[in-house]
Amino acid sequence: MHHLLDRLNPEQLAAVKHTEGPLLIMAGAGSGKTRVLTCRIAYLLDQGVAPYRILAITFTNKAAAEMRERVNQMVGAQAKDIWLSTFHAFCAKFLRMEIENLPGYKRNFVIYDSGDSQSVIKSCLKELNLDDKMFAPNATQSAISNAKNLLLDVRDFARQADNFHAEKVGEVYKLYQQKLEAYNALDFDDLLMLTVQLLQQNQTVREKYQNKFQYIMVDEYQDTNRAQYLLIRILAEKHHNLCVVGDADQSIYGWRGADIRNILDFESDYPQAKSIKLEQNYRSTQVILDAANAVIEHNADRKPKSLWTDNQAGETISCYKAQNEQDEAHFIADTMTKLNMVYRRPFGSMAVLYRTNAQSRALETAFNYTGIPYTIVGGVKFYDRKEIRDIMAYLRVIFNPEDTVGLLRIINVPRRGIGDTTIGRLMAYAAENNVPLFDAVSNPDLVPGLKTKAKQELESLAALIFTLLGKAGTLPVKDLINLTMKESGYLAELEKEDTPQAESRIENLKELLTVAKQYVTEGIEDNLENFLSHVALVADIDTAELAEDRATLMTLHSAKGLEFPIVFLTGLEEGIFPHTRTLMNEEELAEERRLCYVGLTRAQQKLYLTYTEERTLYGNTVRFRPSPFLTEIPPNLMDAVTVTGQKASSFGQPARKIMAAPTGTVHSFNAIHSSGIVNSSSAVHSSGAVEWRTGDKAQHPKWGIGTVIQVRGIGENQEVHIAFPNNGVKTLSVKFAPLTKV
DNA sequence: GACGGTATTGTTTTT
DNA sequence: CAATACCGTC
């Protein structure tokens, strides 16, 4: 045990040993907070605390799994009894045991993802005859979601509605909630809201869990919302041994209801709280940290904090200005190839980060062309694929036949001749008699107006579901999936199709079987209930295999908590990052800046920043200015890089050289862009400033004509090094120096 | 009731 | 430029 603690610095050690009473750990990026948390758990166990009395909440399943693995290495098998999961997974586990204490819900509830929930919202809007211009499904859905995150139930919401629109949304909320209850389904937000409501209302249950959890730890505390905050507060009320870890500068989920005040106010919430700052960074070079610190300092109202490191200064940051997104992607692909071939850096050490998922498209194209192996995290999610959703819908209906969204999804998949008319009649019958849709499906004789063929089909569908349902209790999940695919005729229909697309769908279904198999080995009981919860709550980032030798592409949000030796931060344009929607609002802009801070601090050794002059945005070409964040980075930390070499040939591999060498940068005098288009020797910024490139001739009133030999920074913050034949090399700031291009 | 065509619509980030 | 929604035809 003690040798584990030996490797901690004094602050880390203090955080590990302060086990009694509230503790706030302000942990800067890369300051070893995961190590602190895992050591803290091991320390508690070593002190004789029972594992099941420890509750640790992380932000992603991946982080939970990683932490469990590390604790496991330290303390062995007892690690498995620690309550270690995400908020949502914790609530799901809790509600599986306790939900029947709430009226209306049953323990075999299903969890609806945002797609499912949106389809319920749509049907509510239709039923209430609301104009979908004024009540966009998306906006309505997020209004309801926000309400739930603030723990406003249907009643509270109606009470605080002070205008027509809000009142109507309140009606949608009410109907939506009624439907979910009728379907015995919970959406993501319900998991949290109902957990808190149950704990608040039911003293017996509350005390049971308050007593149980003697030590509570919450990671990424800056990203907790109101519901999560209250959940933790209630659970910690008895023992007060609450340790929260976070970094206000990395709060990036405000749009999802996260309230940064939860961490800022921790000391006033818990006056006896001890607080510890972890400011030594073990991850990044000094250059990278200086850049990150400089950017985040532009945020107002922030508790001063400054990361430092013993690491080397490291390489300067390279900044590439691209013509368009294809050019940007090619620069990245070529640079990666060079890093891999010349400097022997594995692709697995590189990550490309972007603000929006849509930006991955151009990158993917370039990577496929260049042959760089990559994994995309997020985007088109595995579980969002049609065939996966279809089979999952079957499983859900088997688990809970009242799941009407699932039932509607599969009622005519594969095609069995049950069309809109029949469905309409079934729905009408169900509504009139106030029974689940499944009752109508399984008793078609009672439903008026059905044709004989429809009745037959419905009966055989019901029989299929009953058969599978009967076996669900005993069969391993993978066998159940197999049976479902066969007996439903789903697989047969795909096989009959005999197209490449159908082929790849079959492949995906096989992948689902693999998931169901691997899931068993994870030591959780192999039943449908666990599998459904697992699938509903697992994000792509959790399953992505980042260890392989593949470059990783993902959004900045997904990158949180990860680190890579080499990071490309792309699309640094005003309107992309920061995103247009945030430009008008100071608080949202500050969140974008924190996101930038998160992105910069992912890099361990080398950082590349890229931006483009123009970009195709749904159909048309848009011009952007460079991101303001770029000018917030001190120019002496950053070099402008260019791509040089021959024009790409139309056939075979493009013959190009990258001059963005990791150390010491040399620029060609004939800059040619990788798109093969000759770049004009100077480009004018939208802001009006002259953009300098290495090799440009510059005239200065005092020193005469010289040659630009180095460029650092971007925009008006540029610094240029110019060699004047009679006066030597001068470093000049573009903003102030009276320079003209010649 | 199925299918294929055209119109329309919309893009931030995710448990 | 998608992806989806809706509509008209078979």
JSON list of C-alpha atoms in Angstrom, two decimals, chain A residues 85-163:
[
{"chain": "A", "resi": 85, "resn": "SER", "atom": "CA", "xyz": [-20.30, 4.01, -12.55]},
{"chain": "A", "resi": 86, "resn": "THR", "atom": "CA", "xyz": [-21.70, 7.04, -14.34]},
{"chain": "A", "resi": 87, "resn": "PHE", "atom": "CA", "xyz": [-24.58, 9.02, -12.91]},
{"chain": "A", "resi": 88, "resn": "HIS", "atom": "CA", "xyz": [-26.98, 7.51, -15.39]},
{"chain": "A", "resi": 89, "resn": "ALA", "atom": "CA", "xyz": [-25.82, 3.95, -14.83]},
{"chain": "A", "resi": 90, "resn": "PHE", "atom": "CA", "xyz": [-26.03, 4.44, -11.08]},
{"chain": "A", "resi": 91, "resn": "CYS", "atom": "CA", "xyz": [-29.60, 5.70, -11.38]},
{"chain": "A", "resi": 92, "resn": "ALA", "atom": "CA", "xyz": [-30.57, 2.83, -13.65]},
{"chain": "A", "resi": 93, "resn": "LYS", "atom": "CA", "xyz": [-29.20, 0.34, -11.15]},
{"chain": "A", "resi": 94, "resn": "PHE", "atom": "CA", "xyz": [-30.92, 2.11, -8.29]},
{"chain": "A", "resi": 95, "resn": "LEU", "atom": "CA", "xyz": [-34.26, 2.32, -10.07]},
{"chain": "A", "resi": 96, "resn": "ARG", "atom": "CA", "xyz": [-34.20, -1.33, -11.11]},
{"chain": "A", "resi": 97, "resn": "MET", "atom": "CA", "xyz": [-34.33, -2.09, -7.42]},
{"chain": "A", "resi": 98, "resn": "GLU", "atom": "CA", "xyz": [-36.45, 0.72, -6.07]},
{"chain": "A", "resi": 99, "resn": "ILE", "atom": "CA", "xyz": [-38.67, 2.17, -8.78]},
{"chain": "A", "resi": 100, "resn": "GLU", "atom": "CA", "xyz": [-41.76, 0.32, -7.62]},
{"chain": "A", "resi": 101, "resn": "ASN", "atom": "CA", "xyz": [-41.79, 2.67, -4.67]},
{"chain": "A", "resi": 102, "resn": "LEU", "atom": "CA", "xyz": [-42.97, 5.27, -7.16]},
{"chain": "A", "resi": 103, "resn": "PRO", "atom": "CA", "xyz": [-46.54, 4.91, -8.37]},
{"chain": "A", "resi": 104, "resn": "GLY", "atom": "CA", "xyz": [-46.96, 4.03, -12.04]},
{"chain": "A", "resi": 105, "resn": "TYR", "atom": "CA", "xyz": [-43.62, 2.46, -12.89]},
{"chain": "A", "resi": 106, "resn": "LYS", "atom": "CA", "xyz": [-42.51, -1.14, -12.94]},
{"chain": "A", "resi": 107, "resn": "ARG", "atom": "CA", "xyz": [-39.05, -2.56, -12.58]},
{"chain": "A", "resi": 108, "resn": "ASN", "atom": "CA", "xyz": [-38.89, -3.84, -16.13]},
{"chain": "A", "resi": 109, "resn": "PHE", "atom": "CA", "xyz": [-38.88, -0.30, -17.51]},
{"chain": "A", "resi": 110, "resn": "VAL", "atom": "CA", "xyz": [-36.99, 0.35, -20.72]},
{"chain": "A", "resi": 111, "resn": "ILE", "atom": "CA", "xyz": [-34.69, 3.32, -21.30]},
{"chain": "A", "resi": 112, "resn": "TYR", "atom": "CA", "xyz": [-35.46, 5.58, -24.24]},
{"chain": "A", "resi": 113, "resn": "ASP", "atom": "CA", "xyz": [-32.65, 7.31, -26.04]},
{"chain": "A", "resi": 114, "resn": "SER", "atom": "CA", "xyz": [-33.14, 10.73, -27.59]},
{"chain": "A", "resi": 115, "resn": "GLY", "atom": "CA", "xyz": [-34.42, 9.24, -30.84]},
{"chain": "A", "resi": 116, "resn": "ASP", "atom": "CA", "xyz": [-37.11, 7.25, -29.08]},
{"chain": "A", "resi": 117, "resn": "SER", "atom": "CA", "xyz": [-38.00, 10.19, -26.94]},
{"chain": "A", "resi": 118, "resn": "GLN", "atom": "CA", "xyz": [-38.27, 12.45, -29.92]},
{"chain": "A", "resi": 119, "resn": "SER", "atom": "CA", "xyz": [-40.71, 10.15, -31.62]},
{"chain": "A", "resi": 120, "resn": "VAL", "atom": "CA", "xyz": [-42.89, 10.30, -28.53]},
{"chain": "A", "resi": 121, "resn": "ILE", "atom": "CA", "xyz": [-42.62, 14.10, -28.52]},
{"chain": "A", "resi": 122, "resn": "LYS", "atom": "CA", "xyz": [-43.71, 14.20, -32.14]},
{"chain": "A", "resi": 123, "resn": "SER", "atom": "CA", "xyz": [-46.77, 12.14, -31.49]},
{"chain": "A", "resi": 124, "resn": "CYS", "atom": "CA", "xyz": [-47.62, 14.41, -28.55]},
{"chain": "A", "resi": 125, "resn": "LEU", "atom": "CA", "xyz": [-47.32, 17.49, -30.73]},
{"chain": "A", "resi": 126, "resn": "LYS", "atom": "CA", "xyz": [-49.58, 15.92, -33.30]},
{"chain": "A", "resi": 127, "resn": "GLU", "atom": "CA", "xyz": [-52.11, 14.86, -30.72]},
{"chain": "A", "resi": 128, "resn": "LEU", "atom": "CA", "xyz": [-52.24, 18.35, -29.25]},
{"chain": "A", "resi": 129, "resn": "ASN", "atom": "CA", "xyz": [-52.51, 19.89, -32.70]},
{"chain": "A", "resi": 130, "resn": "LEU", "atom": "CA", "xyz": [-49.54, 22.14, -32.20]},
{"chain": "A", "resi": 131, "resn": "ASP", "atom": "CA", "xyz": [-47.95, 23.83, -35.13]},
{"chain": "A", "resi": 132, "resn": "ASP", "atom": "CA", "xyz": [-44.53, 22.28, -35.62]},
{"chain": "A", "resi": 133, "resn": "LYS", "atom": "CA", "xyz": [-43.09, 25.61, -36.76]},
{"chain": "A", "resi": 134, "resn": "MET", "atom": "CA", "xyz": [-43.69, 27.21, -33.43]},
{"chain": "A", "resi": 135, "resn": "PHE", "atom": "CA", "xyz": [-43.16, 24.00, -31.51]},
{"chain": "A", "resi": 136, "resn": "ALA", "atom": "CA", "xyz": [-40.22, 22.37, -33.18]},
{"chain": "A", "resi": 137, "resn": "PRO", "atom": "CA", "xyz": [-39.79, 18.81, -31.88]},
{"chain": "A", "resi": 138, "resn": "ASN", "atom": "CA", "xyz": [-36.13, 19.50, -31.18]},
{"chain": "A", "resi": 139, "resn": "ALA", "atom": "CA", "xyz": [-36.70, 22.66, -29.19]},
{"chain": "A", "resi": 140, "resn": "THR", "atom": "CA", "xyz": [-39.62, 21.14, -27.31]},
{"chain": "A", "resi": 141, "resn": "GLN", "atom": "CA", "xyz": [-37.56, 18.12, -26.45]},
{"chain": "A", "resi": 142, "resn": "SER", "atom": "CA", "xyz": [-34.74, 20.19, -25.08]},
{"chain": "A", "resi": 143, "resn": "ALA", "atom": "CA", "xyz": [-37.14, 22.42, -23.14]},
{"chain": "A", "resi": 144, "resn": "ILE", "atom": "CA", "xyz": [-38.51, 19.32, -21.43]},
{"chain": "A", "resi": 145, "resn": "SER", "atom": "CA", "xyz": [-35.04, 17.94, -20.92]},
{"chain": "A", "resi": 146, "resn": "ASN", "atom": "CA", "xyz": [-33.88, 21.18, -19.33]},
{"chain": "A", "resi": 147, "resn": "ALA", "atom": "CA", "xyz": [-36.89, 21.17, -17.06]},
{"chain": "A", "resi": 148, "resn": "LYS", "atom": "CA", "xyz": [-36.10, 17.65, -15.91]},
{"chain": "A", "resi": 149, "resn": "ASN", "atom": "CA", "xyz": [-32.48, 18.53, -15.28]},
{"chain": "A", "resi": 150, "resn": "LEU", "atom": "CA", "xyz": [-33.75, 21.31, -13.05]},
{"chain": "A", "resi": 151, "resn": "LEU", "atom": "CA", "xyz": [-36.05, 18.79, -11.39]},
{"chain": "A", "resi": 152, "resn": "LEU", "atom": "CA", "xyz": [-39.17, 20.59, -12.54]},
{"chain": "A", "resi": 153, "resn": "ASP", "atom": "CA", "xyz": [-41.89, 17.99, -12.82]},
{"chain": "A", "resi": 154, "resn": "VAL", "atom": "CA", "xyz": [-45.03, 18.46, -14.91]},
{"chain": "A", "resi": 155, "resn": "ARG", "atom": "CA", "xyz": [-46.74, 20.41, -12.14]},
{"chain": "A", "resi": 156, "resn": "ASP", "atom": "CA", "xyz": [-43.80, 22.68, -11.39]},
{"chain": "A", "resi": 157, "resn": "PHE", "atom": "CA", "xyz": [-43.40, 23.38, -15.06]},
{"chain": "A", "resi": 158, "resn": "ALA", "atom": "CA", "xyz": [-47.04, 24.36, -15.51]},
{"chain": "A", "resi": 159, "resn": "ARG", "atom": "CA", "xyz": [-46.85, 26.58, -12.45]},
{"chain": "A", "resi": 160, "resn": "GLN", "atom": "CA", "xyz": [-43.89, 28.58, -13.69]},
{"chain": "A", "resi": 161, "resn": "ALA", "atom": "CA", "xyz": [-45.14, 28.91, -17.27]},
{"chain": "A", "resi": 162, "resn": "ASP", "atom": "CA", "xyz": [-45.77, 32.60, -17.82]},
{"chain": "A", "resi": 163, "resn": "ASN", "atom": "CA", "xyz": [-46.67, 32.76, -21.49]}
]
